[in-house]
């Protein structure tokens, strides 16, 4: 959206979609938010920067042109690009007394601002193709929040109630598109025995109960063992990946009875011992697990890595970026997975 909002850098969006399509990728996930701060989409509650919205319009239209479906996330748990912290600050500016950023999930003002943003995005008329977002088949689905967490209340109730309310609201506007929560996959109190699979901590979410909500169409997990299991080596991380995917795909099929998608995984160049070969091995391990599940007609049939980036965007790097034009070995790993998954649909 940032690159697309400036006509002089829109070619980076086109190049990224072209490279992704050449690798056989057909689903991408990106932000439909940027709240407050530098070049915001939503500059204040309900007030939008039209240039930024036109940038998002361009992203959606280019995705369609390249045969790529989009999952659009509606807010961030983290303060990057505003997130729940910005919503809480807006509420405080209106006189609300809030103890911490987790009040985002329970405060009437923050929930109202979030719903207004949901409506603004879903009813947006694309300035390029004239299609309302909620009617655009290029959009595969909506994500309520990127990586929701409520560590001030580990009971799971604040997020459970919030997901129920917001998923119902999204579906009241758009019954056509799929909806997912944006979860990392941490287990909670509904099935305490499953918490053995968590990487040593809880975050106030519950993979089972959050995804059992009827309005949620498919489950998601993220995979960052280099963050979640500090000090672990490649072998132990590979074992964690295998167990994490197996546990969640099994629960999705047998308990949730819904599909599941790995919507984020990556290997940071800032991690100790990083090299491209280690990244390729990590990608390969995840892809192999997903392919095995898909081949067995399991609940999972895809995985999205974080994140594709165009050339000339070093200042935007978070360590996880993959520049496809500069990563031939990684492209080979991705392309093989694309071909294998596609072959299952023939």
JSON list of C-alpha atoms in Angstrom, two decimals, residues 2 31-49 52-53 73-91 113-114 117:
[
{"chain": "A", "resi": 2, "resn": "UNK", "atom": "CA", "xyz": [2.83, 2.41, 0.84]},
{"chain": "A", "resi": 31, "resn": "UNK", "atom": "CA", "xyz": [-2.48, -4.93, 5.37]},
{"chain": "A", "resi": 32, "resn": "UNK", "atom": "CA", "xyz": [-5.71, -3.01, 4.89]},
{"chain": "A", "resi": 33, "resn": "UNK", "atom": "CA", "xyz": [-4.72, -0.74, 7.76]},
{"chain": "A", "resi": 34, "resn": "UNK", "atom": "CA", "xyz": [-2.25, 1.93, 8.77]},
{"chain": "A", "resi": 35, "resn": "UNK", "atom": "CA", "xyz": [-3.56, 3.84, 11.74]},
{"chain": "A", "resi": 36, "resn": "UNK", "atom": "CA", "xyz": [-2.11, 7.21, 12.69]},
{"chain": "A", "resi": 37, "resn": "UNK", "atom": "CA", "xyz": [1.54, 8.13, 12.26]},
{"chain": "A", "resi": 38, "resn": "UNK", "atom": "CA", "xyz": [3.57, 8.36, 9.07]},
{"chain": "A", "resi": 39, "resn": "UNK", "atom": "CA", "xyz": [1.58, 8.17, 5.82]},
{"chain": "A", "resi": 40, "resn": "UNK", "atom": "CA", "xyz": [-1.41, 6.70, 7.60]},
{"chain": "A", "resi": 41, "resn": "UNK", "atom": "CA", "xyz": [-4.40, 5.23, 5.81]},
{"chain": "A", "resi": 42, "resn": "UNK", "atom": "CA", "xyz": [-6.63, 6.18, 8.76]},
{"chain": "A", "resi": 43, "resn": "UNK", "atom": "CA", "xyz": [-5.24, 9.48, 10.02]},
{"chain": "A", "resi": 44, "resn": "UNK", "atom": "CA", "xyz": [-7.78, 9.76, 12.87]},
{"chain": "A", "resi": 45, "resn": "UNK", "atom": "CA", "xyz": [-10.92, 7.76, 13.68]},
{"chain": "A", "resi": 46, "resn": "UNK", "atom": "CA", "xyz": [-12.98, 7.54, 10.51]},
{"chain": "A", "resi": 47, "resn": "UNK", "atom": "CA", "xyz": [-10.76, 10.00, 8.60]},
{"chain": "A", "resi": 48, "resn": "UNK", "atom": "CA", "xyz": [-8.82, 8.56, 5.65]},
{"chain": "A", "resi": 49, "resn": "UNK", "atom": "CA", "xyz": [-5.93, 9.56, 3.43]},
{"chain": "A", "resi": 52, "resn": "UNK", "atom": "CA", "xyz": [-3.24, 5.72, 0.66]},
{"chain": "A", "resi": 53, "resn": "UNK", "atom": "CA", "xyz": [-6.63, 4.21, -0.11]},
{"chain": "A", "resi": 73, "resn": "UNK", "atom": "CA", "xyz": [-5.88, -7.82, 7.52]},
{"chain": "A", "resi": 74, "resn": "UNK", "atom": "CA", "xyz": [-7.87, -5.09, 9.25]},
{"chain": "A", "resi": 75, "resn": "UNK", "atom": "CA", "xyz": [-5.76, -4.07, 12.28]},
{"chain": "A", "resi": 76, "resn": "UNK", "atom": "CA", "xyz": [-2.49, -4.94, 13.99]},
{"chain": "A", "resi": 77, "resn": "UNK", "atom": "CA", "xyz": [-1.98, -6.29, 17.48]},
{"chain": "A", "resi": 78, "resn": "UNK", "atom": "CA", "xyz": [1.45, -4.67, 17.43]},
{"chain": "A", "resi": 79, "resn": "UNK", "atom": "CA", "xyz": [2.14, -0.94, 17.34]},
{"chain": "A", "resi": 80, "resn": "UNK", "atom": "CA", "xyz": [3.67, -1.14, 13.87]},
{"chain": "A", "resi": 81, "resn": "UNK", "atom": "CA", "xyz": [1.38, 0.88, 11.60]},
{"chain": "A", "resi": 82, "resn": "UNK", "atom": "CA", "xyz": [-0.64, 2.03, 14.61]},
{"chain": "A", "resi": 83, "resn": "UNK", "atom": "CA", "xyz": [-2.38, -1.12, 15.76]},
{"chain": "A", "resi": 84, "resn": "UNK", "atom": "CA", "xyz": [-4.45, -1.52, 18.90]},
{"chain": "A", "resi": 85, "resn": "UNK", "atom": "CA", "xyz": [-2.13, 0.93, 20.68]},
{"chain": "A", "resi": 86, "resn": "UNK", "atom": "CA", "xyz": [-3.25, 3.72, 18.34]},
{"chain": "A", "resi": 87, "resn": "UNK", "atom": "CA", "xyz": [-6.93, 2.85, 18.84]},
{"chain": "A", "resi": 88, "resn": "UNK", "atom": "CA", "xyz": [-6.46, 2.98, 22.61]},
{"chain": "A", "resi": 89, "resn": "UNK", "atom": "CA", "xyz": [-4.70, 6.34, 22.32]},
{"chain": "A", "resi": 90, "resn": "UNK", "atom": "CA", "xyz": [-7.57, 7.71, 20.23]},
{"chain": "A", "resi": 91, "resn": "UNK", "atom": "CA", "xyz": [-9.99, 6.57, 22.94]},
{"chain": "A", "resi": 113, "resn": "UNK", "atom": "CA", "xyz": [-13.73, 2.86, 15.87]},
{"chain": "A", "resi": 114, "resn": "UNK", "atom": "CA", "xyz": [-12.70, -0.61, 14.70]},
{"chain": "A", "resi": 117, "resn": "UNK", "atom": "CA", "xyz": [-12.83, 0.99, 9.88]}
]
